[in-house]
mmCIF file of C-alpha atoms in Angstrom:
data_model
loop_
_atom_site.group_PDB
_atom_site.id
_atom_site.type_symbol
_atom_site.label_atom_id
_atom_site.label_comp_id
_atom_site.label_asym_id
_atom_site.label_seq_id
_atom_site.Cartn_x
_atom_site.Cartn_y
_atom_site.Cartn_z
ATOM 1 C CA UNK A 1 51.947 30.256 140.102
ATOM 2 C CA UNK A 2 51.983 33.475 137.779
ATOM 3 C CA UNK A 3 48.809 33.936 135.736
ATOM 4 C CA UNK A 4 49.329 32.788 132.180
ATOM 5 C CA UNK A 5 49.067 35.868 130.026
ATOM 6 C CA UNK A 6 47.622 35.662 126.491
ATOM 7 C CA UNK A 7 49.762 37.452 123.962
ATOM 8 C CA UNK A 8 48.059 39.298 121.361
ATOM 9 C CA UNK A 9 48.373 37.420 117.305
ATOM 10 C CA UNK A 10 51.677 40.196 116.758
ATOM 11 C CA UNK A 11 53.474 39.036 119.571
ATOM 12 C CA UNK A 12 53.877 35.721 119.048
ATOM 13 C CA UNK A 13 57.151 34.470 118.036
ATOM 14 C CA UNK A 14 57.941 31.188 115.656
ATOM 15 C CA UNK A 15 60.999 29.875 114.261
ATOM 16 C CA UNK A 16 62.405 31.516 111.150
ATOM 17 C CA UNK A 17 59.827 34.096 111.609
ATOM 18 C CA UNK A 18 61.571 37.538 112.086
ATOM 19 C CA UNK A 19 60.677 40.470 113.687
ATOM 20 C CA UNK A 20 59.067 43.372 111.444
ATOM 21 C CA UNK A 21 59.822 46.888 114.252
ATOM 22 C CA UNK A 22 59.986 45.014 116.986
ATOM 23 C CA UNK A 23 57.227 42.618 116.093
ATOM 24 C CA UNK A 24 57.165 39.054 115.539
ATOM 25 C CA UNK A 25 54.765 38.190 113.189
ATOM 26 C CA UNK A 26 52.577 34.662 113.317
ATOM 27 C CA UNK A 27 53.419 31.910 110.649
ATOM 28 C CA UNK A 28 49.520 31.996 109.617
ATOM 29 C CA UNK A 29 50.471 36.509 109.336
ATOM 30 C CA UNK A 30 53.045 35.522 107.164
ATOM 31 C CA UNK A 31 51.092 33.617 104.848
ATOM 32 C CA UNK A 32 48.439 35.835 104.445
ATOM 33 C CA UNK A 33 50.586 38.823 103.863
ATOM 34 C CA UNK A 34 52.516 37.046 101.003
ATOM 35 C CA UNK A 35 49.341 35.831 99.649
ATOM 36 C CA UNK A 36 48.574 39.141 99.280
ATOM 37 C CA UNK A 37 51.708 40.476 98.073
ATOM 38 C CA UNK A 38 51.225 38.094 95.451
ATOM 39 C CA UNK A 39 47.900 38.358 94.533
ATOM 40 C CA UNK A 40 48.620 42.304 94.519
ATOM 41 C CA UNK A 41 51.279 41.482 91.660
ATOM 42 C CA UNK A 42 50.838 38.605 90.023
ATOM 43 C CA UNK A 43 48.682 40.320 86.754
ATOM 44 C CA UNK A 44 51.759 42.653 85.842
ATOM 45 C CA UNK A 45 54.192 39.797 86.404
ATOM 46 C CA UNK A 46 52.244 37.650 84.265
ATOM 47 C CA UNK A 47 52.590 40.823 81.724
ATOM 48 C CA UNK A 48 55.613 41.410 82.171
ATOM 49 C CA UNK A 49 56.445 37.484 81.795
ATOM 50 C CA UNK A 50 54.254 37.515 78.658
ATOM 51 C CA UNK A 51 56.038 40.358 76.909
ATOM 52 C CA UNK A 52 59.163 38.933 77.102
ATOM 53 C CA UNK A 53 58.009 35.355 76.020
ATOM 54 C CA UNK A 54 55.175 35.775 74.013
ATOM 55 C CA UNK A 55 53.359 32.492 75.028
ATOM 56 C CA UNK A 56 51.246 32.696 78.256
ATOM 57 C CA UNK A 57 51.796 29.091 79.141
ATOM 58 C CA UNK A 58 55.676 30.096 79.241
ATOM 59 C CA UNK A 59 55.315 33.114 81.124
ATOM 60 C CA UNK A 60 52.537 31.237 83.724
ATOM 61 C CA UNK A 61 55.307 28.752 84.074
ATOM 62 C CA UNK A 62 57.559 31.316 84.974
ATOM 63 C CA UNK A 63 55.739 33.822 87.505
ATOM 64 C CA UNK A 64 54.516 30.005 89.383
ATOM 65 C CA UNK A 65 58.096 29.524 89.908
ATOM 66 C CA UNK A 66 58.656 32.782 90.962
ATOM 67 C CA UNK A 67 56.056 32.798 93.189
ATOM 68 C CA UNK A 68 57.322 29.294 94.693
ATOM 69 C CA UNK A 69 61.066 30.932 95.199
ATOM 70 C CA UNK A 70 59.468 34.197 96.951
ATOM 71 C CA UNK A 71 57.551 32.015 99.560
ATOM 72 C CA UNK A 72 60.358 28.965 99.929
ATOM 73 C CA UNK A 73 63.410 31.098 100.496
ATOM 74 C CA UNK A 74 62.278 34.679 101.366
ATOM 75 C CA UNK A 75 58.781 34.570 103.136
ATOM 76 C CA UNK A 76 60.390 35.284 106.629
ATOM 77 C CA UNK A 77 61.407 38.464 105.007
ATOM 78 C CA UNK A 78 59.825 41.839 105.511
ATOM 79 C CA UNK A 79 57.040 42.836 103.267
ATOM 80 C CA UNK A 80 58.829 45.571 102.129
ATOM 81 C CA UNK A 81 62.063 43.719 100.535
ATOM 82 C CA UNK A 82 59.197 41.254 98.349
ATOM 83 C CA UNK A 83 58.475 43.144 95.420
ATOM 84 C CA UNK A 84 62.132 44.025 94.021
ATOM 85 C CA UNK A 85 62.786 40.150 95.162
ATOM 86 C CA UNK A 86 59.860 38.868 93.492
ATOM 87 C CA UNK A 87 60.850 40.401 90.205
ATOM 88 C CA UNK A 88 64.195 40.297 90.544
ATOM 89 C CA UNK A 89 63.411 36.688 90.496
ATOM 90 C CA UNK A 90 61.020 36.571 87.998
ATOM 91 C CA UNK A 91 63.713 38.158 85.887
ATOM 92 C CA UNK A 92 65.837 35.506 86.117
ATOM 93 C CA UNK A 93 63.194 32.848 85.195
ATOM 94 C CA UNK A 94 62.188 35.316 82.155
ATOM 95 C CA UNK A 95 66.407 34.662 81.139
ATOM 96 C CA UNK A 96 66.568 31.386 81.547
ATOM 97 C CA UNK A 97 63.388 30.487 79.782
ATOM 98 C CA UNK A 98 64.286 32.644 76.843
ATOM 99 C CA UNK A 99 68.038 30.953 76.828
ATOM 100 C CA UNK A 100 66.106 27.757 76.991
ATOM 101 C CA UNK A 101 64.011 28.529 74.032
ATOM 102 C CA UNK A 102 67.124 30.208 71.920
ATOM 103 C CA UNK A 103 68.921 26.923 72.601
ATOM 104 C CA UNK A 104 66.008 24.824 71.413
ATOM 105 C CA UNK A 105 65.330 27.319 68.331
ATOM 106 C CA UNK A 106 69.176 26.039 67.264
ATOM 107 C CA UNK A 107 68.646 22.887 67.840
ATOM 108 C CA UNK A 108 65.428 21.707 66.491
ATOM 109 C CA UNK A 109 66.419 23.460 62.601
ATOM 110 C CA UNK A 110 69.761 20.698 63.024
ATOM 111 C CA UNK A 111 67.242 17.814 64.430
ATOM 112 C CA UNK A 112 65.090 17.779 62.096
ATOM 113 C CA UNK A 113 67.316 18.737 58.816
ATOM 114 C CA UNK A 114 66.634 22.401 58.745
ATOM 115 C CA UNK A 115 62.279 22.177 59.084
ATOM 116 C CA UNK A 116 62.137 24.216 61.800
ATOM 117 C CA UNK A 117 59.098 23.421 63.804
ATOM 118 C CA UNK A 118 56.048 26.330 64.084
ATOM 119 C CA UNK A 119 55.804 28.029 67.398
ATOM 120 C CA UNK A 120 52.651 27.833 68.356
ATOM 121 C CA UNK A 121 52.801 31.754 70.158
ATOM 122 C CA UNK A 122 53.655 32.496 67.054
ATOM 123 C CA UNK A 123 50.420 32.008 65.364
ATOM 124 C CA UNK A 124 48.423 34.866 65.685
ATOM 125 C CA UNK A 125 45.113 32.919 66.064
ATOM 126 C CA UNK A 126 46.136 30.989 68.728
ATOM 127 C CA UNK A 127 47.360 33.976 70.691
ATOM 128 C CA UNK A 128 43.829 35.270 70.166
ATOM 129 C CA UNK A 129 42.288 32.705 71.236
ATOM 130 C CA UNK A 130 44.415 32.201 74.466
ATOM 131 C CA UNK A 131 44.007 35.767 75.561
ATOM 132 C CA UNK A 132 40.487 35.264 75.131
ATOM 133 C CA UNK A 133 40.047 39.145 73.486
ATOM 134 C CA UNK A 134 37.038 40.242 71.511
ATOM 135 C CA UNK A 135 38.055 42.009 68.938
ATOM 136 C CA UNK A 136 34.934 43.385 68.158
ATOM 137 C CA UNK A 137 34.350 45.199 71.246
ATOM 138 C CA UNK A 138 37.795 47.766 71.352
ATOM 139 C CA UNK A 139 39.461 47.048 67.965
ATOM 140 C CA UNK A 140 41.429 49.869 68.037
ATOM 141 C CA UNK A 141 43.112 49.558 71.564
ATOM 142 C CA UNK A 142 43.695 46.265 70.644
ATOM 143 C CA UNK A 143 45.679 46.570 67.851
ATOM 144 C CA UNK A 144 47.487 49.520 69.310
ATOM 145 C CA UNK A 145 48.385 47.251 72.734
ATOM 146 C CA UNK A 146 49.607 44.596 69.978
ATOM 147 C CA UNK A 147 52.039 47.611 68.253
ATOM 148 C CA UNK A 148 53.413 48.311 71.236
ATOM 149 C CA UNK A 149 53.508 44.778 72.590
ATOM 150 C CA UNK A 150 55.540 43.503 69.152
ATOM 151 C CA UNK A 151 57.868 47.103 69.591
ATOM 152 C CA UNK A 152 58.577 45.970 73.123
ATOM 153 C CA UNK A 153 59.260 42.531 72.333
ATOM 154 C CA UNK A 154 61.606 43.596 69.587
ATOM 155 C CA UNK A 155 63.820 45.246 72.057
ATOM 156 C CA UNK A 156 67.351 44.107 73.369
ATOM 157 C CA UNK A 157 66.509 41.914 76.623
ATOM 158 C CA UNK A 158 68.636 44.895 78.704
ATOM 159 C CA UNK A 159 65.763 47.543 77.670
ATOM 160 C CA UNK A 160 62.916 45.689 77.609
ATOM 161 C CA UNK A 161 63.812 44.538 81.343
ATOM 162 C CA UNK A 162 64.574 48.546 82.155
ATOM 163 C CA UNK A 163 61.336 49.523 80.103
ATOM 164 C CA UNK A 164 58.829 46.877 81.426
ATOM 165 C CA UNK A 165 60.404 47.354 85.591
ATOM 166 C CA UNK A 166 59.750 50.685 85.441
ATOM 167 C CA UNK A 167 56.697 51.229 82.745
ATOM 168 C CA UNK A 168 54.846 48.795 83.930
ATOM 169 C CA UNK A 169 55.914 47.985 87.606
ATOM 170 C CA UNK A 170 56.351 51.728 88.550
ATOM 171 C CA UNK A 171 59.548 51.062 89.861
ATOM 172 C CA UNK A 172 61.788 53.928 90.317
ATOM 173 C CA UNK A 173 65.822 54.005 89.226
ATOM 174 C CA UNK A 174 67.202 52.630 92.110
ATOM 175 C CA UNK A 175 64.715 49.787 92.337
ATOM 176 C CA UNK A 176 65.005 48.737 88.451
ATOM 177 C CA UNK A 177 68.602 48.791 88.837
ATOM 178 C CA UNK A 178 68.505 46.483 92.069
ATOM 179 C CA UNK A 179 66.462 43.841 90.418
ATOM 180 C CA UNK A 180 68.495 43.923 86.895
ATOM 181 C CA UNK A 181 71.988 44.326 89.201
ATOM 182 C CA UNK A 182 73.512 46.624 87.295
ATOM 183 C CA UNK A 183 74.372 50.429 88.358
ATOM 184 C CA UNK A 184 71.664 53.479 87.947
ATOM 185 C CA UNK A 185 73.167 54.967 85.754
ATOM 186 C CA UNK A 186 72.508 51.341 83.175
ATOM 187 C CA UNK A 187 68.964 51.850 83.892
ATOM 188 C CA UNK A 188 68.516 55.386 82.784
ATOM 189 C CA UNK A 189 70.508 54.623 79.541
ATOM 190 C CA UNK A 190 68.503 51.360 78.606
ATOM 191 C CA UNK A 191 65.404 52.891 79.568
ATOM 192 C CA UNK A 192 65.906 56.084 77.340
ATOM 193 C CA UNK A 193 66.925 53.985 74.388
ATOM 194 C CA UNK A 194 64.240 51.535 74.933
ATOM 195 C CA UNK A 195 61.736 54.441 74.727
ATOM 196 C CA UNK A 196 63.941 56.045 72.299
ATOM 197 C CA UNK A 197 63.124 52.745 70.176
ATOM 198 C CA UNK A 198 59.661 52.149 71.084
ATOM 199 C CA UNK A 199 58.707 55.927 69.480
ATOM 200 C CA UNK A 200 60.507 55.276 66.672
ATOM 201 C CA UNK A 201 58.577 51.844 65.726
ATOM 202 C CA UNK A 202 55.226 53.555 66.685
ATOM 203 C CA UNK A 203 56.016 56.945 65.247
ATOM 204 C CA UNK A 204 53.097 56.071 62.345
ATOM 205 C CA UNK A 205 50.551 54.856 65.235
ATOM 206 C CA UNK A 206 49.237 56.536 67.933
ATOM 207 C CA UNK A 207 49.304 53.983 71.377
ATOM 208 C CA UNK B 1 64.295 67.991 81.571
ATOM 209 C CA UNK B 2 62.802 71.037 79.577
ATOM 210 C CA UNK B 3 63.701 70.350 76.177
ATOM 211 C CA UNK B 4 61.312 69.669 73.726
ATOM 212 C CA UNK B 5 62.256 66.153 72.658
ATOM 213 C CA UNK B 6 62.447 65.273 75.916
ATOM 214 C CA UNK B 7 58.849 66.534 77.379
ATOM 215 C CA UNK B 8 57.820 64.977 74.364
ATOM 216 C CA UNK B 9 59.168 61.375 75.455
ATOM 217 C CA UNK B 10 57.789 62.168 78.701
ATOM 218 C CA UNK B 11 54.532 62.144 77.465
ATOM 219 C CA UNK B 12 55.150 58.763 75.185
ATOM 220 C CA UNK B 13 56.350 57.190 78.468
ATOM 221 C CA UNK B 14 53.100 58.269 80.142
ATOM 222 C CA UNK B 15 51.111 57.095 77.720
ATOM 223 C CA UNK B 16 52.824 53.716 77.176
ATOM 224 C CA UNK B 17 52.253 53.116 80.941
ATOM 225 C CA UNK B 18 48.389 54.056 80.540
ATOM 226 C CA UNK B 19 48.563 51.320 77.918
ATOM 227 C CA UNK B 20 50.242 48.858 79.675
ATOM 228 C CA UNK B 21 48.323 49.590 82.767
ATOM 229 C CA UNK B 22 44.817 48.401 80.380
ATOM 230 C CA UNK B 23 46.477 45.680 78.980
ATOM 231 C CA UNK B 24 46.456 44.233 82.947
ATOM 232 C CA UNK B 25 43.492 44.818 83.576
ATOM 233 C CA UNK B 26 42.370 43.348 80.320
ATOM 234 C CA UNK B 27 43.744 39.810 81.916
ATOM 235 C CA UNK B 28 40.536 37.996 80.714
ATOM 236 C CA UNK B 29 38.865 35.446 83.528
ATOM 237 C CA UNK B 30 40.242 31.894 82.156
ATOM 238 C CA UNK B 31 44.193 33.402 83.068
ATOM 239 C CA UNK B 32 43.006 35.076 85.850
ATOM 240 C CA UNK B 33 41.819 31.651 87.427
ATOM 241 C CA UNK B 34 45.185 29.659 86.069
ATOM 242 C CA UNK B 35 46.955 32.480 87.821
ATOM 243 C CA UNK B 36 45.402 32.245 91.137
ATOM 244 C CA UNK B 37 45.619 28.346 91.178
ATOM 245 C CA UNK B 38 49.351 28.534 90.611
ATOM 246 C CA UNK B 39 49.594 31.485 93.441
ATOM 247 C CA UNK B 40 47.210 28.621 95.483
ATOM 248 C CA UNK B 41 50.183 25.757 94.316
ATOM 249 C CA UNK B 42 52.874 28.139 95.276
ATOM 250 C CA UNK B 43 51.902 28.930 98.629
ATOM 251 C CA UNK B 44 50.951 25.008 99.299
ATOM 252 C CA UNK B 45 54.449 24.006 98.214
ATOM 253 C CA UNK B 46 56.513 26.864 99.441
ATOM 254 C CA UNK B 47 54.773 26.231 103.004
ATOM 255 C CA UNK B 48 55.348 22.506 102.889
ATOM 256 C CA UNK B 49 58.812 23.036 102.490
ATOM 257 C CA UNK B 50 59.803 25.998 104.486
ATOM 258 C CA UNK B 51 60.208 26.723 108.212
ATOM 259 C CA UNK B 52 62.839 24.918 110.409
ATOM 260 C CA UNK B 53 64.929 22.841 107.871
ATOM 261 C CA UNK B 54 67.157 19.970 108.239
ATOM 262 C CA UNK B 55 70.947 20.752 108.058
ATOM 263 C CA UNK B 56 71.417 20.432 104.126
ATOM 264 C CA UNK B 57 74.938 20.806 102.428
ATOM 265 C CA UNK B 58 74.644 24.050 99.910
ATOM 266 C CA UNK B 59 75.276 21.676 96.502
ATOM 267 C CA UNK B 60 78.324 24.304 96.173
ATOM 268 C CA UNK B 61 80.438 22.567 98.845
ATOM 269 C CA UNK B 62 79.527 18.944 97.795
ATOM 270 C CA UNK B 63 82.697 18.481 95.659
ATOM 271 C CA UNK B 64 85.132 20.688 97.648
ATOM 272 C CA UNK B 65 83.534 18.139 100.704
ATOM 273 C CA UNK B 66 84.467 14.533 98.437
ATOM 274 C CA UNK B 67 87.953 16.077 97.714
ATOM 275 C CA UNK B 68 88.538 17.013 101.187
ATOM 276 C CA UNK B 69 88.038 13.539 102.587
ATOM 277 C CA UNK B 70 89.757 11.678 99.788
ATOM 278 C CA UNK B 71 93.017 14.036 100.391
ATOM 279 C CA UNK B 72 92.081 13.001 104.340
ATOM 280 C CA UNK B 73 92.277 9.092 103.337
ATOM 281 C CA UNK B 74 95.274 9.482 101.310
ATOM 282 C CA UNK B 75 97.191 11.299 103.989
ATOM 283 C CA UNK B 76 95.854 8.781 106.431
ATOM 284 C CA UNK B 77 97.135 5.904 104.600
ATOM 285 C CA UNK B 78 100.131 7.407 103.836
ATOM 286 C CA UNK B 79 100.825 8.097 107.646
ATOM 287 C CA UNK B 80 100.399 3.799 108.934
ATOM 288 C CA UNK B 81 102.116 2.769 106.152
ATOM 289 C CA UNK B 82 105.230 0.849 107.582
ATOM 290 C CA UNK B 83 108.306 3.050 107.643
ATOM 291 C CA UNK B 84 111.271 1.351 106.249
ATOM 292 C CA UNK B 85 113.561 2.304 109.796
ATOM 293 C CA UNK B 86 111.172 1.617 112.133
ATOM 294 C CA UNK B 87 112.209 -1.338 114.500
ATOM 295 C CA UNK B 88 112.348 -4.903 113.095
ATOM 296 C CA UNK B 89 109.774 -7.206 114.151
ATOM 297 C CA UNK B 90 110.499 -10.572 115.845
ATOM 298 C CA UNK B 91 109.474 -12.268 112.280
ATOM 299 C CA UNK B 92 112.329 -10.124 110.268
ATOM 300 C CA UNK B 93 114.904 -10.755 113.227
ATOM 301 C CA UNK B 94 113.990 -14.497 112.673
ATOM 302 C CA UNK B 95 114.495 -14.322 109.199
ATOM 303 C CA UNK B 96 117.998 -12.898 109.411
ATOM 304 C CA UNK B 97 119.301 -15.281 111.719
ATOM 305 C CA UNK B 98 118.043 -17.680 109.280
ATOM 306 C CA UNK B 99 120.439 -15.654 106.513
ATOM 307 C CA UNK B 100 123.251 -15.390 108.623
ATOM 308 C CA UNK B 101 123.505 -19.318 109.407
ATOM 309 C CA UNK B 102 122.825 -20.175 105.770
ATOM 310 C CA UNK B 103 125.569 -17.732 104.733
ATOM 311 C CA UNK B 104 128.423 -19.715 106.391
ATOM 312 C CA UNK B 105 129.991 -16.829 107.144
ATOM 313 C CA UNK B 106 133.041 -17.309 109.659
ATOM 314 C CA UNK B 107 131.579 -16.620 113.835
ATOM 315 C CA UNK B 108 134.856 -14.931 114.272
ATOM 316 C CA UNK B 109 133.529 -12.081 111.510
ATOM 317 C CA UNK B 110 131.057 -11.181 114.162
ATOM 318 C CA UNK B 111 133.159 -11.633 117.572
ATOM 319 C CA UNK B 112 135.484 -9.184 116.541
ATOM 320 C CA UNK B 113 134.717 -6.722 119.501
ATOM 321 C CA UNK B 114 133.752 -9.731 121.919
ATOM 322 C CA UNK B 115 136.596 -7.767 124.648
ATOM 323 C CA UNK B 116 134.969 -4.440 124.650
ATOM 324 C CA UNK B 117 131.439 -6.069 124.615
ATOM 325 C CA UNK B 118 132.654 -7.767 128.084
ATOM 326 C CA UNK B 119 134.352 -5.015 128.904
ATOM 327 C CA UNK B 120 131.299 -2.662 128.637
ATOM 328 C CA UNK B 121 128.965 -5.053 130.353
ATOM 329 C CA UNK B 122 130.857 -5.102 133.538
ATOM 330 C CA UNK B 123 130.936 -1.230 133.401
ATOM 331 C CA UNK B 124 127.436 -0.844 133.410
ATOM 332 C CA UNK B 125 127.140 -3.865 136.003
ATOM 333 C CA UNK B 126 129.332 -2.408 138.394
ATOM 334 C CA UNK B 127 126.992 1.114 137.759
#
């Protein structure tokens, strides 16, 4: 009878966990490292989310989801294919929420016999309140993060997305343009115009 | 990328990402709780449902799959309906010899070829 040999935590292999070099990686591995991956991320997605949607119950909605996709249908993936998948999907919840909302914004005017009903991110008290900011403490860099937050937000969706991927993700050309599927050559177009824009709108402020 | 205009965006860029890079960290405690309860939700659901997975038709194939089998069933049923030349049964045979005696037609009609009827049974009798 051979000995029984105890394989170190690497070198164990599960089902529908794949090999990273050579290495099969434990089930328990695999959680951790997406935990991480998503802990490491999940402020600028919320961000990101929150530019594009204004109200942070939206744009939590949104990066859960995204977070739920990344683990359900691409944890066995390597580490290093998350992040463009992560946003790429978080993207695509960002679209369909805002088609959602446009929809609804037609809708409600005709439901109700042209009283549109008040958006509650729209109130800027309320958004105070839920960002929990003082004011008080950093006036200044407040209001300037607000300019550039309502200049972003009044970008085209294409430029904001090219803008906010590579601003405030740090991802470089050929990542952005990955995650928005379009070519390279989009990216570097939407994200000079969308900078293009955003100096124009803040040319009286300093950021 | 030396021309003025363009250093100068440069340096916008730089400092919107300085910005944006605060405004992150400025994630006050209350969302930064709400966010790591819904990373906590996402990881207890995703894990629940991932791993080795049942055999599930992709929701893309469902209605290609119902027309498939209904064009199967049609074809099938086309293929045992009765075919109009295949051999009588004994109940149609029956039912024409019923016909032919109610007719009254004349026996003689039909015994037209009685000599090469005889003629080509003892053929094949004598082999």
């Amino acid at each position: 009878m051979s000995p029984s040999v105890t394989l170190p935590v690497e070198n164990v292999c599960l089902p529908d966990v794949p090999t990273v070099n050579g290495m099969c990686r434990t089930k328990a591995r695999v959680e951790q490292e997406i935990e991480a991956f998503l802990k490491s991320v999940e402020r600028r997605a919320f961000r990101m989310a929150e530019l594009s949607l204004r109200h942070p119950d939206d744009a939590l909605d949104v990066v859960q989801d995204a977070m739920l996709q990344l683990v359900r249908h691409y944890a066995a993936r390597s580490p290093a294919e998350w992040p463009p998948l992560f946003f790429r999907i978080l993207r695509n919840g960002i679209r369909d929420a805002q088609r959602r909302r446009r929809t609804r914004n037609r809708l409600i005017p005709w439901w109700t016999g042209g009283v549109s009903q008040e958006d509650p991110a729209d109130d800027p008290m309320e958004v105070a309140v839920s960002t929990g900011q003082t004011p008080d403490e950093s006036l200044a860099q407040d209001q300037a993060m607000e300019r550039l937050a309502e200049a972003v937000r009044g970008l085209p969706d294409r430029q904001r997305e090219a803008f906010l991927l590579r601003s405030l993700e740090g991802f470089d050309v050929a990542t952005t343009a990955h995650v928005m599927g379009c070519s390279q050559g989009s990216v570097k177009t939407h994200y000079f115009r969308a900078l293009s824009h955003l100096k124009a709108a803040l040319k009286d402020h300093k950021i | 990328m030396n021309h003025p205009d363009e250093i100068e965006l440069q340096s916008f860029a730089e400092d919107c990402r300085q910005r944006l890079a605060g405004h992150v960290e400025a994630l006050d405690p209350a969302l930064q709780t709400r966010l790591a309860h819904a990373r906590r939700a996402a990881l207890d659901q995703g894990v629940q449902t991932s791993g080795p997975r049942a055999f599930r038709v992709p929701s893309v194939w469902l209605p290609a799959g119902v027309c498939a089998v209904a064009a199967s069933l049609s074809i099938a049923v086309w293929i045992s309906r009765p075919s109009p030349t295949a051999a009588p049964t004994a109940e149609a045979v029956a039912v024409e010899d019923v016909e032919f005696l109610a007719s009254g037609e004349e026996a003689d009609f039909y015994a037209e070829d009685t000599t090469f009827y005889e003629w080509a049974g003892s053929a094949s009798g004598a082999g």
